[in-house]
Amino acid sequence: MTETLRLSWATSAARWEEATPLGNGRIGAMAFGGASGRFQINDATVWSGTPDGPALSLAQVVAAGAGPQRLADVRAALDAGDVRTAERLLMAFQGPYSQEFLPLADLLVAVSGTGDGDQARVLDLDEAVLTESLRTPSGVVRRRSWVSAPAQGLVVELTADSAFDVTIELTTPLRRLDGKPEDATRHGLTLDVLLPIDGAPLHEEQVDEPLRYADQDAAYDAFAAVAASLRTDGIAERTASGLTVHGARRVLIALSTATRAESWWAEPEGDWRTVPREAIRGLARTRADAAARCEATDLLADHIADRRSLTRTRFAIGGRREGTWDVHRDVLHGDDPQLRATVIAEFGRYLLVSCSRAGGPAANLQGIWNDQLRPAWSSNYTININTQMNYWAAPLLGAVDAFEPLIALVEHLARTGADTARTLYGARGWVAHHNSDLWGWSLPVGGGHGAPSWAIWMMGGVWLTHNLWDAYEFTGDLDLLRARIWPLLRGAAEFCLDWLVEDAEGMLRTSPSTSPENSFFAADGAPTALGLTSASDLLLIRALFERALHAVEALDIDDPITAELDHALARLTPVRIGDDGRLREWSAEVEEVEPLHRHMTPLVALYPLDLVTRERTPELFDASVRLLDARGTGAMGWSWAWKVALRARIGDGDAAAGLLAEALAPFEGDAARHGPVDGSEWGGLLPNLFSTHPPFQIDGNLGFPAAIAEMLVQSHDGVVRLLPALPSDWERGEVQGVRARTALAVDLAWSGGRLSSAHLQNLSDTERTVTVEHGGNRIAVELAAGASTELLLADFRTPAAAQGGALHAR
């Protein structure tokens, strides 16, 4: 049996932040373990709101005065230097807030006679199985739990040599519909749940009805069902609260869910409106029953095979990854930075493929794990960094299946965003702003009183297209580019072409413009976020135009938009360097309100893009490094992950490792308290290794493997770089299966801080010459279609040019 990487906790979880995350992309479970055997259940399609919410809100915003004429007035005010009038006029463009991702149910699987004191938990990150040994007066009961994609649900298996009793209950924090005879039988439980049609974010304290449910005759029936099926050799009986099984040696419980929103997500133009509740309930029951009829060994084998197929990337910084690592002792309070880096990279890999799978919605601010009816920031899609960071690692890990939901999300956004672009701004294409949700919300949010620093930003969709470009660049999949990515790039480019305005010199700029979520002091001495053309606007648009042109070339198509793009690129305002040598965040010299601001958006061209590099743009590179230096060290999980990646991109491995060490420190504060966004109360890792702001956000966890991979392998700017930012205290290690642009798989090992060996495989069906760099030397490697080659340190001691040609695959 192949050794795996396992995480252990000495006790069961007393709090949600101590529970263990399990998931199959659609269903998430937080397993508490111990006597109660609580599994807090989420379904990725359980959100407040309705499919027509974005359209109805757009109509309300237009009725309140938003539109192209109001935009012209905003621009005129900004040109006149009247920022306060511009701010007031922009309030009309703000719709209500995006909707909320909600908890669905709780499953309790309590074994009689157990206590919580010493009930250890072990999570296998490779097999995605949680194992517990529960001590009872009659012996040990083994409980194994996993959320299976093949079985479409949570599976809980209990086995023992001696008979035991277990109680099973199913509850919901949402509105449970009237009970029906089939709600509980000797073989299972069913919950019918009504979801709210509107949810207000937690920070809107004045709302009288935070979660609003629909009347019976509402146009949208927000219905969901949960079913748990049972198979046992014991005697099962109904109780007032659920089921009790007596005298069992084997119990198998399978839980699944179904929602109306699931059908809508899969096919928005389908017949989801007319599907009766009975059919939705029946789907949940069918899924659970089918799994419960199977042998646990077969369910587990199918689950493990599925999980192992998702990504072959493995990190072994320090030389070892396998074994059981005590989270409290070895990770949170351990003194081995190599082990801690390995675990956090592997945990991020585990979480990504657990919370994002083809066919389901994209990972939100908390992945698919949330127990709050009013979660922080609605646990939505925050698309000015957080959603993008969720998916930075997916191409690097070769996690194609995990990436697909992001493409689907952008396709939903493009549908609603086309109406928003046309109606609000008189523009072609599509636009998305700062927040989104399951329903493809594309409007600005804020309810007419949101600060422009976060409520007014028109580049959210543009940035998401760069994630999609990565999906193409790392795979070289022309069919994917042609069928799904190019239409989205083209639509975003059309919007930007129409959004840009000329200045007095005929150059193109953006107006209004903000730099998420930062602000500066205006001429009147008060803070503002509104200006003319932030650096991030210019850089995101330039990269979009260039990549759109690359797509046209790669697809060999004749498209009239190419002439528009060429013309606009020639006139796009360049980013500026300030008097202090830093890259300017705004077009003018201004004083920042928060010099240590957590957002690094002006540096987007350095990472994750590659517009700014040491070789091609040395002045902008140096100015970017100066800005990075000025922003200081950590703030919260996601900001740390970004700064680690930025330090890796510039080749500063020790600084990257120092930031990573800060980010991986245990958080000792109140995890439920919302920490200030200025970073004065830094987050770290919670007891279950979730990264926290506080509160918990998954973007830090999902960003860490991308940042750590960037320290070991880089492939931007046409060069594959091996160990470009290796920290001095990472003395040895290896990594397998990291992907590089375009369609390359890289395995490498190092010892004593130097490369030992590297294996490159060409995953494409075309021959190519790859430029590989290590230790300041570059070699050219020729790889036939599907071929691989081994490289040694000696290969880099003499550049390829001096060798008289390229190295051939051997």
XYZ file of C-alpha atoms in Angstrom, residues 340-669:
330
model
C 5.076 23.185 7.433
C 5.431 24.349 3.825
C 4.777 20.811 2.593
C 1.662 20.405 4.717
C 0.136 23.765 3.840
C 0.761 23.240 0.115
C -0.762 19.757 0.272
C -3.684 20.962 2.393
C -4.404 23.681 -0.161
C -4.298 21.099 -2.939
C -6.694 18.916 -0.938
C -9.114 21.789 -0.319
C -9.147 22.889 -3.959
C -10.225 19.538 -5.361
C -12.649 19.133 -2.437
C -14.522 22.389 -3.028
C -14.453 22.780 -6.814
C -15.468 20.091 -9.294
C -16.853 20.130 -12.819
C -20.623 20.467 -12.944
C -20.923 22.542 -9.773
C -20.520 26.196 -8.800
C -17.122 27.771 -8.262
C -15.454 27.934 -4.853
C -16.661 30.975 -2.910
C -15.040 32.933 -0.076
C -15.263 29.857 2.133
C -14.965 27.212 -0.551
C -18.052 25.121 0.204
C -17.867 25.236 4.012
C -19.986 27.687 6.012
C -22.136 27.302 9.119
C -23.377 30.887 9.423
C -26.781 32.167 8.294
C -25.167 35.574 7.849
C -21.595 34.720 6.870
C -18.845 37.304 6.615
C -19.081 39.209 3.325
C -21.969 36.871 2.445
C -19.416 34.132 1.678
C -19.901 35.309 -1.900
C -17.625 35.687 -4.903
C -15.416 38.692 -4.213
C -13.875 39.231 -7.619
C -11.309 41.925 -6.944
C -8.790 39.288 -5.752
C -10.352 36.543 -3.659
C -12.109 34.441 -6.304
C -9.144 34.867 -8.622
C -6.737 33.655 -5.922
C -8.949 30.631 -5.288
C -7.949 29.380 -8.732
C -4.325 30.467 -9.112
C -3.110 27.001 -8.148
C -5.480 24.987 -10.346
C -3.460 25.250 -13.607
C -0.195 24.692 -11.714
C -1.587 21.514 -10.187
C -3.035 20.285 -13.454
C -6.435 20.307 -11.740
C -8.505 20.699 -14.901
C -11.656 19.321 -13.310
C -11.353 21.746 -10.401
C -10.957 24.709 -12.764
C -14.088 24.107 -14.841
C -16.515 25.737 -12.348
C -14.689 29.047 -12.683
C -15.225 29.017 -16.436
C -18.895 28.276 -15.825
C -19.127 31.154 -13.330
C -17.664 33.591 -15.846
C -20.114 32.339 -18.478
C -22.976 33.107 -16.081
C -21.453 36.530 -15.396
C -21.121 37.274 -19.086
C -24.847 36.658 -19.597
C -25.984 39.065 -16.901
C -22.997 41.353 -17.433
C -23.940 42.006 -21.049
C -27.214 43.603 -19.925
C -25.351 45.558 -17.232
C -22.751 46.869 -19.689
C -25.335 47.945 -22.237
C -27.869 49.443 -19.830
C -25.608 51.179 -17.318
C -22.738 52.257 -19.538
C -23.912 52.053 -23.143
C -21.100 49.590 -23.821
C -20.701 46.402 -25.797
C -19.496 43.159 -24.303
C -19.974 42.352 -20.632
C -18.903 43.744 -17.283
C -18.706 42.543 -13.690
C -17.760 44.597 -10.676
C -16.626 43.789 -7.141
C -19.006 41.036 -5.993
C -20.958 38.180 -7.500
C -22.963 35.155 -6.420
C -24.518 31.936 -7.680
C -26.940 33.912 -9.876
C -24.234 35.764 -11.825
C -24.568 39.107 -10.062
C -22.757 41.730 -12.156
C -23.992 45.078 -10.790
C -22.089 47.346 -8.441
C -23.203 46.685 -4.862
C -23.659 49.004 -1.909
C -27.352 49.866 -1.826
C -26.644 53.528 -2.569
C -24.306 54.020 0.393
C -21.335 51.753 -0.331
C -17.872 53.282 -0.357
C -16.568 53.703 -3.923
C -13.284 52.089 -2.850
C -15.010 48.702 -3.013
C -18.431 49.353 -4.544
C -17.258 51.046 -7.757
C -14.841 48.879 -9.736
C -15.477 47.819 -13.306
C -12.542 45.412 -13.735
C -13.752 42.324 -11.849
C -14.720 40.480 -15.001
C -11.568 41.601 -16.787
C -9.400 40.085 -14.070
C -11.331 36.819 -14.171
C -10.531 36.462 -17.877
C -6.853 36.279 -16.961
C -7.568 33.206 -14.848
C -9.238 31.723 -17.927
C -6.201 32.553 -20.047
C -4.099 30.564 -17.591
C -6.388 27.591 -18.186
C -5.444 27.806 -21.853
C -1.760 28.637 -21.439
C -1.019 25.810 -19.033
C -2.796 23.205 -21.164
C -2.446 24.526 -24.702
C -6.043 23.355 -25.242
C -7.108 25.135 -28.434
C -10.560 23.571 -28.345
C -11.163 25.044 -24.902
C -9.865 28.411 -26.071
C -12.082 28.423 -29.139
C -15.309 27.146 -27.607
C -15.382 28.802 -24.192
C -12.531 31.150 -23.364
C -12.296 33.244 -26.524
C -15.953 34.384 -26.461
C -15.467 35.536 -22.855
C -12.184 37.319 -23.629
C -13.725 38.992 -26.638
C -16.745 40.223 -24.684
C -14.582 41.629 -21.897
C -12.341 43.325 -24.474
C -15.362 44.892 -26.185
C -16.460 46.390 -22.898
C -12.993 47.812 -22.214
C -12.776 49.304 -25.699
C -15.993 51.191 -25.014
C -15.111 52.000 -21.413
C -11.861 53.786 -22.267
C -12.059 57.545 -22.835
C -9.617 59.983 -24.447
C -7.650 62.529 -22.474
C -6.574 65.908 -23.824
C -3.572 64.335 -25.605
C -5.656 61.653 -27.278
C -4.444 58.901 -24.944
C -6.911 56.368 -23.529
C -7.695 56.206 -19.828
C -10.440 54.944 -17.514
C -12.941 57.161 -15.726
C -14.194 56.712 -13.087
C -11.414 54.596 -11.663
C -10.590 53.033 -8.313
C -7.832 50.779 -7.018
C -9.368 48.031 -4.877
C -9.940 48.720 -1.927
C -7.527 51.589 -1.407
C -7.952 55.351 -1.082
C -5.924 58.548 -1.060
C -6.281 62.092 0.214
C -8.087 64.356 -2.243
C -7.420 68.056 -2.744
C -9.879 68.921 0.053
C -7.817 66.849 2.507
C -10.420 64.112 2.929
C -10.044 60.527 1.742
C -11.398 59.403 -1.603
C -11.028 56.377 -3.828
C -12.119 57.966 -7.086
C -9.570 59.121 -9.601
C -8.659 58.980 -13.226
C -6.995 55.739 -14.290
C -5.490 53.531 -11.630
C -2.469 51.430 -12.525
C -4.468 48.231 -12.059
C -7.053 49.360 -14.638
C -4.369 50.024 -17.218
C -2.468 46.819 -16.558
C -5.505 44.533 -16.558
C -6.809 46.092 -19.770
C -3.433 46.000 -21.526
C -2.980 42.339 -20.650
C -6.521 41.563 -21.829
C -5.984 43.261 -25.189
C -2.645 41.537 -25.726
C -4.035 38.149 -24.794
C -7.068 38.645 -27.009
C -4.709 39.287 -29.920
C -2.706 36.178 -29.009
C -5.954 34.204 -29.026
C -6.849 35.462 -32.489
C -3.429 34.358 -33.722
C -3.570 30.976 -31.987
C -7.035 30.269 -33.356
C -6.127 31.618 -36.801
C -9.345 33.587 -37.103
C -10.221 36.792 -38.907
C -11.966 39.076 -36.446
C -12.568 42.805 -36.915
C -11.898 43.417 -33.227
C -8.162 42.980 -33.852
C -7.903 46.372 -35.534
C -9.673 48.013 -32.583
C -7.362 46.292 -30.130
C -4.208 47.270 -32.011
C -5.363 50.887 -32.208
C -6.286 51.016 -28.513
C -3.026 49.431 -27.363
C -1.036 52.081 -29.187
C -2.912 54.811 -27.318
C -3.300 53.223 -23.888
C -1.923 55.500 -21.173
C 1.292 54.037 -19.707
C 1.626 53.394 -15.993
C 3.835 55.881 -14.170
C 6.690 55.750 -11.702
C 6.415 58.148 -8.775
C 8.947 60.614 -7.490
C 9.856 58.094 -4.782
C 10.705 55.445 -7.383
C 7.611 53.356 -6.675
C 5.057 52.276 -9.209
C 2.209 54.767 -8.957
C -1.098 53.265 -7.861
C -2.979 56.209 -9.386
C -2.203 58.404 -12.376
C -1.369 61.393 -10.155
C 1.059 61.802 -7.264
C -1.130 61.395 -4.186
C -0.775 60.569 -0.523
C -2.163 57.161 0.429
C -4.542 56.865 3.352
C -3.119 53.403 4.172
C 0.520 53.114 3.027
C 0.556 49.460 4.190
C -2.620 48.557 2.356
C -3.363 44.835 2.115
C -4.332 44.874 -1.580
C -1.451 44.558 -4.012
C -3.512 45.323 -7.117
C -0.993 47.756 -8.702
C 1.409 44.788 -8.791
C -0.968 42.533 -10.733
C 1.310 42.941 -13.777
C 4.169 41.365 -11.817
C 2.075 38.498 -10.441
C -0.087 36.763 -11.493
C 0.402 38.409 -14.908
C 3.786 38.764 -16.585
C 3.537 42.225 -18.148
C 6.329 43.415 -15.875
C 9.523 41.352 -15.795
C 13.123 41.984 -14.854
C 14.330 41.479 -18.428
C 11.655 43.140 -20.580
C 10.644 46.073 -18.356
C 13.521 46.668 -15.912
C 12.398 50.141 -14.803
C 8.839 49.050 -14.071
C 10.201 45.927 -12.411
C 12.353 47.977 -10.024
C 9.444 50.348 -9.342
C 7.190 47.382 -8.586
C 9.721 45.953 -6.137
C 9.914 49.325 -4.408
C 6.138 49.352 -4.010
C 6.195 45.795 -2.714
C 8.848 46.762 -0.166
C 6.790 49.750 0.946
C 3.712 47.621 1.602
C 5.488 45.757 4.392
C 4.891 42.222 5.556
C 1.653 40.443 6.359
C -1.922 41.450 6.941
C -4.214 38.431 6.607
C -4.143 35.041 4.897
C -4.861 35.990 1.308
C -2.640 39.081 1.426
C 0.212 36.933 2.729
C -0.289 34.409 -0.051
C -0.108 37.168 -2.666
C 3.006 38.708 -1.133
C 4.712 35.300 -0.973
C 3.955 34.809 -4.666
C 5.222 38.294 -5.516
C 8.463 37.726 -3.613
C 8.872 34.406 -5.394
C 8.295 36.050 -8.773
C 11.132 38.513 -8.160
C 13.416 35.671 -7.009
C 13.577 36.580 -3.313
C 13.140 33.150 -1.772
C 14.165 34.054 1.773
C 11.709 36.944 1.939
C 9.011 34.672 0.551
C 9.775 32.067 3.207
C 9.689 34.716 5.928
C 6.238 35.860 4.843
C 5.073 32.263 4.649
C 6.256 31.674 8.216
C 4.176 34.655 9.357
C 1.126 33.351 7.528
C 1.428 29.857 9.016
C 1.626 30.988 12.628
C -1.333 29.845 14.740
C -4.051 32.427 15.233
C -4.604 32.888 18.942
C -7.469 35.383 18.837
